[in-house]
CSV table of C-alpha atoms and ligand atoms in Angstrom, one decimal:
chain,number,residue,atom,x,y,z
C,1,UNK,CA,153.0,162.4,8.2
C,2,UNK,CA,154.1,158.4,7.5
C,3,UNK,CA,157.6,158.2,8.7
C,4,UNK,CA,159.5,155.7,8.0
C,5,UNK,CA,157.3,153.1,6.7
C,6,UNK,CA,155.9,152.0,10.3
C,7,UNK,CA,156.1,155.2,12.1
C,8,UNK,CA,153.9,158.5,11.8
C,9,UNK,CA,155.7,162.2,12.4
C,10,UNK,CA,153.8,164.6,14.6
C,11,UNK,CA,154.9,168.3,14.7
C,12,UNK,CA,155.6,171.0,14.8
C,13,UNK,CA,155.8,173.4,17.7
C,14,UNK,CA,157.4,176.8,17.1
C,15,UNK,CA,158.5,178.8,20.4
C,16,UNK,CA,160.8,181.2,20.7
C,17,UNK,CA,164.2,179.6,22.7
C,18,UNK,CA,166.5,181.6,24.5
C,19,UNK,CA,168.6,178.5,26.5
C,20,UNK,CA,171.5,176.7,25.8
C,21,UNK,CA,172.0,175.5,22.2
C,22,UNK,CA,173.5,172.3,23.2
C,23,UNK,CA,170.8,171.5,25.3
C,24,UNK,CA,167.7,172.1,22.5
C,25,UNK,CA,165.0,169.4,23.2
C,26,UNK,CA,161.3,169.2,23.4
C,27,UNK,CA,159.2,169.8,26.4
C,28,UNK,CA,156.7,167.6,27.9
C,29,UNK,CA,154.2,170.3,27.5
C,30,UNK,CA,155.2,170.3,24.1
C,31,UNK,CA,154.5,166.5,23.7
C,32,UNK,CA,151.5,166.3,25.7
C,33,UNK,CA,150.4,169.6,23.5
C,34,UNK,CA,150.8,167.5,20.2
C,35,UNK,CA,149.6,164.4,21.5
C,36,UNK,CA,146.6,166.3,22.6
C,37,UNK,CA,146.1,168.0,19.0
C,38,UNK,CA,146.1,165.0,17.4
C,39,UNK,CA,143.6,163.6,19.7
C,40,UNK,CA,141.3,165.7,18.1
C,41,UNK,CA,141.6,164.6,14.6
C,42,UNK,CA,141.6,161.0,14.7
C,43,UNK,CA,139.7,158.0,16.5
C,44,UNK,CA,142.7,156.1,18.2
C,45,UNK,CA,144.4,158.3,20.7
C,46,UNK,CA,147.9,158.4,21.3
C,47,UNK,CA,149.8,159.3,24.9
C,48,UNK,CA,153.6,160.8,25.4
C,49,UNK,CA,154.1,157.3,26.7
C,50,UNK,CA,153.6,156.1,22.6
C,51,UNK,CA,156.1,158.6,21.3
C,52,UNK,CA,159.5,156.6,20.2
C,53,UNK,CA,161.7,159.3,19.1
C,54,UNK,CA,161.2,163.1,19.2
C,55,UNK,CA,163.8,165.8,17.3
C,56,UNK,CA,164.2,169.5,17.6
C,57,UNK,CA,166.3,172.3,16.4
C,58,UNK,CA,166.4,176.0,16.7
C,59,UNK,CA,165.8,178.1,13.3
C,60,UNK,CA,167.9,181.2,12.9
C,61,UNK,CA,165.7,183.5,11.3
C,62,UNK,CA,166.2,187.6,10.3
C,63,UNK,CA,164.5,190.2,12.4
C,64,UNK,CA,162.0,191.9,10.6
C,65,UNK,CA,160.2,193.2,13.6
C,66,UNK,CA,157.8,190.8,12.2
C,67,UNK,CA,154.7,190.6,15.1
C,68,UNK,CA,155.3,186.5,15.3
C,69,UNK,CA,157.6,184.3,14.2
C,70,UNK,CA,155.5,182.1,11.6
C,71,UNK,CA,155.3,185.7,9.9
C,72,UNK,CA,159.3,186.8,9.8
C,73,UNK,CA,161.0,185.9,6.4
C,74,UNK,CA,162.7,183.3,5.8
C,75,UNK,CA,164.6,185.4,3.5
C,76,UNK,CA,168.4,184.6,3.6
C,77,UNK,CA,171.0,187.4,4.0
C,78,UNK,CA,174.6,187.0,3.2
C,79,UNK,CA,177.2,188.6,5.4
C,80,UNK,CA,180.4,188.9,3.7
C,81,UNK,CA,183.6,190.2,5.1
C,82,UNK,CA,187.4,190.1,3.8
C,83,UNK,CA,189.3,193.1,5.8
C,84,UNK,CA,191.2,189.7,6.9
C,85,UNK,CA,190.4,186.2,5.9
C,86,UNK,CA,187.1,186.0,4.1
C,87,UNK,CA,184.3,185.0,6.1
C,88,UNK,CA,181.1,184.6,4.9
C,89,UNK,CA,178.2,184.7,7.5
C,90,UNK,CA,174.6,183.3,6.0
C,91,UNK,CA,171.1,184.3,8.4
C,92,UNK,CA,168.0,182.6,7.5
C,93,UNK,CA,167.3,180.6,4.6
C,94,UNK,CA,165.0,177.6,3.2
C,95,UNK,CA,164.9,174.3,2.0
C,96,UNK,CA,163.7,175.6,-1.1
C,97,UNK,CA,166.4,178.1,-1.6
C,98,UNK,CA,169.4,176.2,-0.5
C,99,UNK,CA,170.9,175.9,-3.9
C,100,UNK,CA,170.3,179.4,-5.0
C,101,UNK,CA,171.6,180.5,-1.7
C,102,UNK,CA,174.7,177.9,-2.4
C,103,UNK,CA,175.4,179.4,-5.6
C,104,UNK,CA,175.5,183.1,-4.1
C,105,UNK,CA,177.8,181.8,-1.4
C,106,UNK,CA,180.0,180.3,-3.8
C,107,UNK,CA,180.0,183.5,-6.2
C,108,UNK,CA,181.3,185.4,-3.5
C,109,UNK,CA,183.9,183.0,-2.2
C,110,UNK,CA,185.6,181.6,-5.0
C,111,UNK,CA,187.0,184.7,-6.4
C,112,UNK,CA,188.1,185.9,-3.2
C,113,UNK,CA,189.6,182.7,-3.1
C,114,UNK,CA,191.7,182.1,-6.4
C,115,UNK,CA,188.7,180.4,-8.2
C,116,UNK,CA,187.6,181.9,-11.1
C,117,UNK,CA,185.7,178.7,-12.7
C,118,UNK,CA,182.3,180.9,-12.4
C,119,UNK,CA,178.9,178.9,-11.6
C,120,UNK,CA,177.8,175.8,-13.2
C,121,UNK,CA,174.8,174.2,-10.6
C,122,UNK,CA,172.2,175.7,-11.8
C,123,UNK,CA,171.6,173.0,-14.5
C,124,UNK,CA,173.3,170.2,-12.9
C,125,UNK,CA,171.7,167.5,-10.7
C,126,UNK,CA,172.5,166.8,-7.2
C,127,UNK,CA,174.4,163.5,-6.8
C,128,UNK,CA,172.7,160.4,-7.7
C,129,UNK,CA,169.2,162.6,-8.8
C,130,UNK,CA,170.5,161.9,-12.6
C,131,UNK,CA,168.1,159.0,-13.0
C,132,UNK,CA,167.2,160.2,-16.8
C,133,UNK,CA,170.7,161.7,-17.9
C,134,UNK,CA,172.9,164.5,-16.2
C,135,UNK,CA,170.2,167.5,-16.1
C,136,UNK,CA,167.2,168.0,-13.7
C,137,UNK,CA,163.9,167.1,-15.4
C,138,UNK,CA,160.8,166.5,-13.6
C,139,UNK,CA,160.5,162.6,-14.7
C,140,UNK,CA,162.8,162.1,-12.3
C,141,UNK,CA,160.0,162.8,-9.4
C,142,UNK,CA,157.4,161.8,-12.1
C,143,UNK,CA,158.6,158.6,-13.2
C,144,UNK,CA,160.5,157.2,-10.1
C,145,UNK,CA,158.3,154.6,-10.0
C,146,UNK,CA,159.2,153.2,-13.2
C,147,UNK,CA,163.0,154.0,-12.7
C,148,UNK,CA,162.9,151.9,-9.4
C,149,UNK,CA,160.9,149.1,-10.7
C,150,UNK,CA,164.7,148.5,-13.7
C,151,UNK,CA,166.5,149.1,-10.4
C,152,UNK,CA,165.2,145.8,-8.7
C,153,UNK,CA,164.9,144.2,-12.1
C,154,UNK,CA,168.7,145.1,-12.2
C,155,UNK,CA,169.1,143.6,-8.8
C,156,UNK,CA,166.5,140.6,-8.5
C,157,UNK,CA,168.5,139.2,-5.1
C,158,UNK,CA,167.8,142.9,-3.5
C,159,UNK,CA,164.9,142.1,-0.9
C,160,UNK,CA,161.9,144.9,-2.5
C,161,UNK,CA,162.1,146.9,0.8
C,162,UNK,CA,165.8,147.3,0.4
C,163,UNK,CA,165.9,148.0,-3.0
C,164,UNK,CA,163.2,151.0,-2.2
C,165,UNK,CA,165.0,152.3,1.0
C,166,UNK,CA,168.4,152.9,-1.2
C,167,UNK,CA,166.8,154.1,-4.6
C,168,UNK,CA,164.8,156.7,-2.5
C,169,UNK,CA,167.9,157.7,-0.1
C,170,UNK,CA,170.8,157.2,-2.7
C,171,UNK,CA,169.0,157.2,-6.3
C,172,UNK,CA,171.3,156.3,-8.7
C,173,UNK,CA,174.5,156.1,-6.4
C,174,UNK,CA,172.6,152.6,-5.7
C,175,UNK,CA,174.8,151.6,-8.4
C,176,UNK,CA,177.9,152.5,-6.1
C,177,UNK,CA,176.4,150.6,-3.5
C,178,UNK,CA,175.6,147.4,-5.3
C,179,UNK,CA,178.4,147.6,-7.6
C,180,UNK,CA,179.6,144.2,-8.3
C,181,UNK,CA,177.3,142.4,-5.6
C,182,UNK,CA,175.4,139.6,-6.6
C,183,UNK,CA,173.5,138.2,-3.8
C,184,UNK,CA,172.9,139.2,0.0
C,185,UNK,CA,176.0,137.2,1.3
C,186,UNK,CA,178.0,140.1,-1.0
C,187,UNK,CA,176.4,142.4,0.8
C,188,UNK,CA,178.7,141.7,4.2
C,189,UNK,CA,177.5,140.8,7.9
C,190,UNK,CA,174.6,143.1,9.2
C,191,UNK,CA,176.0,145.1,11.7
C,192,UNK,CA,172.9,145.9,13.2
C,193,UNK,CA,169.1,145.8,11.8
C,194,UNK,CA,168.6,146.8,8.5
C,195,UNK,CA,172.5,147.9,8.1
C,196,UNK,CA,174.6,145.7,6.2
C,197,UNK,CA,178.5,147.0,5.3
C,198,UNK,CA,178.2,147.8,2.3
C,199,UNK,CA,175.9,151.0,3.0
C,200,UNK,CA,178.1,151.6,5.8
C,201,UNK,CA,181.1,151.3,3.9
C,202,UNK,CA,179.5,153.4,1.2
C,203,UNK,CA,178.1,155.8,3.6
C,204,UNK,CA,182.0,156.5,5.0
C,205,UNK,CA,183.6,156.2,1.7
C,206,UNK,CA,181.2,158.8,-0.7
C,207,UNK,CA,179.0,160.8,2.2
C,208,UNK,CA,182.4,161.4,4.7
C,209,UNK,CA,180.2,159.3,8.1
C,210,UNK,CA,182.9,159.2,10.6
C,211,UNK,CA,180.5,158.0,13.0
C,212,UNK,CA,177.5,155.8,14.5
C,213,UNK,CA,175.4,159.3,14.4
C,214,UNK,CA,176.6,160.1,11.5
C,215,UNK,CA,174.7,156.5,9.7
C,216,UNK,CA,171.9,155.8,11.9
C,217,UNK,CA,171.0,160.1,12.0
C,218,UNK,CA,172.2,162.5,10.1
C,219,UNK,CA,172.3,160.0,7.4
C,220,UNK,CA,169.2,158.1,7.3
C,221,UNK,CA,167.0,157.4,10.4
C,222,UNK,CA,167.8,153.6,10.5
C,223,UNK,CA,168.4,154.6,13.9
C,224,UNK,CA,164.5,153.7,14.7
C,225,UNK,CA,164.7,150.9,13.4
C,226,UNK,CA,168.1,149.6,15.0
C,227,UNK,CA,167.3,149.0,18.2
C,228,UNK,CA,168.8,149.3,22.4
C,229,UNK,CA,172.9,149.6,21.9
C,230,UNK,CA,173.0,149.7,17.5
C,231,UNK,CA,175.2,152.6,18.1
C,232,UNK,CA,177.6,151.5,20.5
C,233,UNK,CA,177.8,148.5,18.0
C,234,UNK,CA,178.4,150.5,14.8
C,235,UNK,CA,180.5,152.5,16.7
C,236,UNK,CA,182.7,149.6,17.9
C,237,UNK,CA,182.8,148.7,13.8
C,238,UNK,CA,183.8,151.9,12.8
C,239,UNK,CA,186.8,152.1,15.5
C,240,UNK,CA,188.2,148.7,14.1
C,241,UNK,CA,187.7,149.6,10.5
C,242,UNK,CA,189.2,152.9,11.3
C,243,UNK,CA,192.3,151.7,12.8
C,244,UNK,CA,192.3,148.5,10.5
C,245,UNK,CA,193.3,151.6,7.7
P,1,FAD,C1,164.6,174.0,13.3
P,1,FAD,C2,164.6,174.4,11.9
P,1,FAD,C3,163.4,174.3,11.2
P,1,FAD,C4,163.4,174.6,9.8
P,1,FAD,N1,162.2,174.5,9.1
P,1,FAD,C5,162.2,174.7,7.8
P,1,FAD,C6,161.0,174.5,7.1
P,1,FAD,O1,159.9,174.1,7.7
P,1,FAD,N2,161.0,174.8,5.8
P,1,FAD,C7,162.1,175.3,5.1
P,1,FAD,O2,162.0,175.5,3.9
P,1,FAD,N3,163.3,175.4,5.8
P,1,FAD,C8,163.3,175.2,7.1
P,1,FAD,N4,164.5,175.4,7.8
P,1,FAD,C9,165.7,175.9,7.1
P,1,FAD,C10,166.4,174.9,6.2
P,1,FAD,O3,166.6,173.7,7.0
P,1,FAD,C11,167.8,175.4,5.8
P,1,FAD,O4,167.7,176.7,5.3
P,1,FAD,C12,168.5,174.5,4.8
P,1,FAD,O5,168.6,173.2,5.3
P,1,FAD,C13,169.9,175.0,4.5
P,1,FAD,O6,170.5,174.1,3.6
P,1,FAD,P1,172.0,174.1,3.4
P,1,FAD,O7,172.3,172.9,2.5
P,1,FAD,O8,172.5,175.4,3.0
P,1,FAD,O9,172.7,173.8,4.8
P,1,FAD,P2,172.5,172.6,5.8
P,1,FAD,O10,171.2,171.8,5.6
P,1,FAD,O11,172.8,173.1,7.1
P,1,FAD,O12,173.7,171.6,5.3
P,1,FAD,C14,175.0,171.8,5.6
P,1,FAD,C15,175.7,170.4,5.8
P,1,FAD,O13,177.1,170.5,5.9
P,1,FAD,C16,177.5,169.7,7.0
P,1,FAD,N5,178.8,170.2,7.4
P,1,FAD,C17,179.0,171.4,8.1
P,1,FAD,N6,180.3,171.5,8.4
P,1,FAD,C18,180.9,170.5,7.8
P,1,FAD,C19,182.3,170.1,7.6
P,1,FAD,N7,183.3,170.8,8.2
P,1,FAD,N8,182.6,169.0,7.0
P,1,FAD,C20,181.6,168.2,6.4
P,1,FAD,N9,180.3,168.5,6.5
P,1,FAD,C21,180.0,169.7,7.2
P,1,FAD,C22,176.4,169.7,8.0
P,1,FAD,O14,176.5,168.6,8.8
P,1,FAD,C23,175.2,169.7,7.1
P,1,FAD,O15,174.7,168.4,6.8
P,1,FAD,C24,164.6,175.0,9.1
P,1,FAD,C25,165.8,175.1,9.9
P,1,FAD,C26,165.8,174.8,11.2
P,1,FAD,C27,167.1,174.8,11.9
């Protein structure tokens, strides 16, 4: 897949893992495995010594005594339990599902814990996806194009690439962002590539980053782009703005 504007994402391999969660990485029989496979698609080959960046993660799913795992279901399964404390366990799950499976999670949980509000998600959009009022249509995927073209009309100073990153990664929270910024100077110093402080400061203050990781990872992947040491620097920043408050 294209990754990031200038990168392309190879994957996936799907073993079984039985080691130490902390220590889940790929192989270098899984790299030179991919590298191989997609040797034999396309014209220029690639090595392990081109790979930049690899990730990994181990997928909890339910036995089904399914012969493989590509065929077990990603079905979800919640375990609930309030002899003491309520404690809900969840197994499985999908990308797809996340929000019914949210919802279900939530049913159970806020009765047993005083809340009796009831569900209201179903028809609501996730934050900043409201770019055509307050409920989840399709123009929103269908029509992106068009809402992101009033978003750099609305913020002619915004360099085009910019403007595209944070529309596709914060969609209408780019409003947040920008707020009352009128040219890149408003934007603070760039703490490292591609990171001014207001993103960082946004990312701290509305999506809870508490850390380098947290912004150049979990967050976004600006990470690739940042360069040797970008998160002992960002790091550095968020210890002084941290004590600074
Ligand atoms: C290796 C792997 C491969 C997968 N492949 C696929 C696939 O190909 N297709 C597919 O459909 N699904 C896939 N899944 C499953 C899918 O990723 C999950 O079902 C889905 O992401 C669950 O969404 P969620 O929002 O419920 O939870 P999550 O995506 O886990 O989100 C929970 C969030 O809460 C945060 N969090 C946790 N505790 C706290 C706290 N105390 N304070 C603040 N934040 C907290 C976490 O950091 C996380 O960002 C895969 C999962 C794994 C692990």
């Amino acid at each position: 897949m294209p990754y990031e504007q200038e990168y392309t994402l190879i994957g996936t391999t799907d073993l079984d893992y039985a080691g130490d969660l902390d220590e889940v990485a790929i192989s270098e029989a899984e790299v030179a495995y991919l590298c191989q496979l997609s040797n034999r698609y396309f014209r220029r080959a690639i090595a392990p010594s081109d790979v930049v960046w690899s990730y990994s993660g181990v997928r909890p799913l339910v036995e089904d005594e399914a012969a493989t795992a590509q065929a077990t279901t990603r079905d979800f399964i919640l375990d609930t339990d309030n002899a003491g404390s309520p404690l809900l366990t969840v197994f499985g799950g999908k990308i797809t599902t996340f929000r019914k499976l949210a919802e279900e999670a939530v049913d159970w949980l806020g009765p047993v814990l005083g809340n009796r509000t009831g569900g209201w998600t179903a028809g609501a959009c996730l934050p900043g996806g409201d770019l055509f009022g307050g409920r989840p249509t399709n123009r929103s995927v269908l029509e992106f194009g068009q809402w992101l073209e009033g978003v750099k009309r609305s913020y002619p100073w915004l360099p085009a690439a910019l403007a595209e990153r944070y529309a596709r990664a914060y969609g209408t929270r780019i409003h947040l962002l920008l707020a009352w910024r009128q040219g890149i100077p408003d934007m603070g110093k760039q703490i490292v590539p591609g990171l001014y402080e207001a993103e960082a400061y946004y990312l701290m203050e509305q999506e809870w980053a508490v850390c380098a990781e947290d912004i150049l990872w979990r967050r976004s992947k600006l990470g690739l782009h940042a360069g040797g040491g970008a998160e002992e620097v960002l790091d550095d920043w968020i210890d002084q703005r941290m004590r600074r408050a």
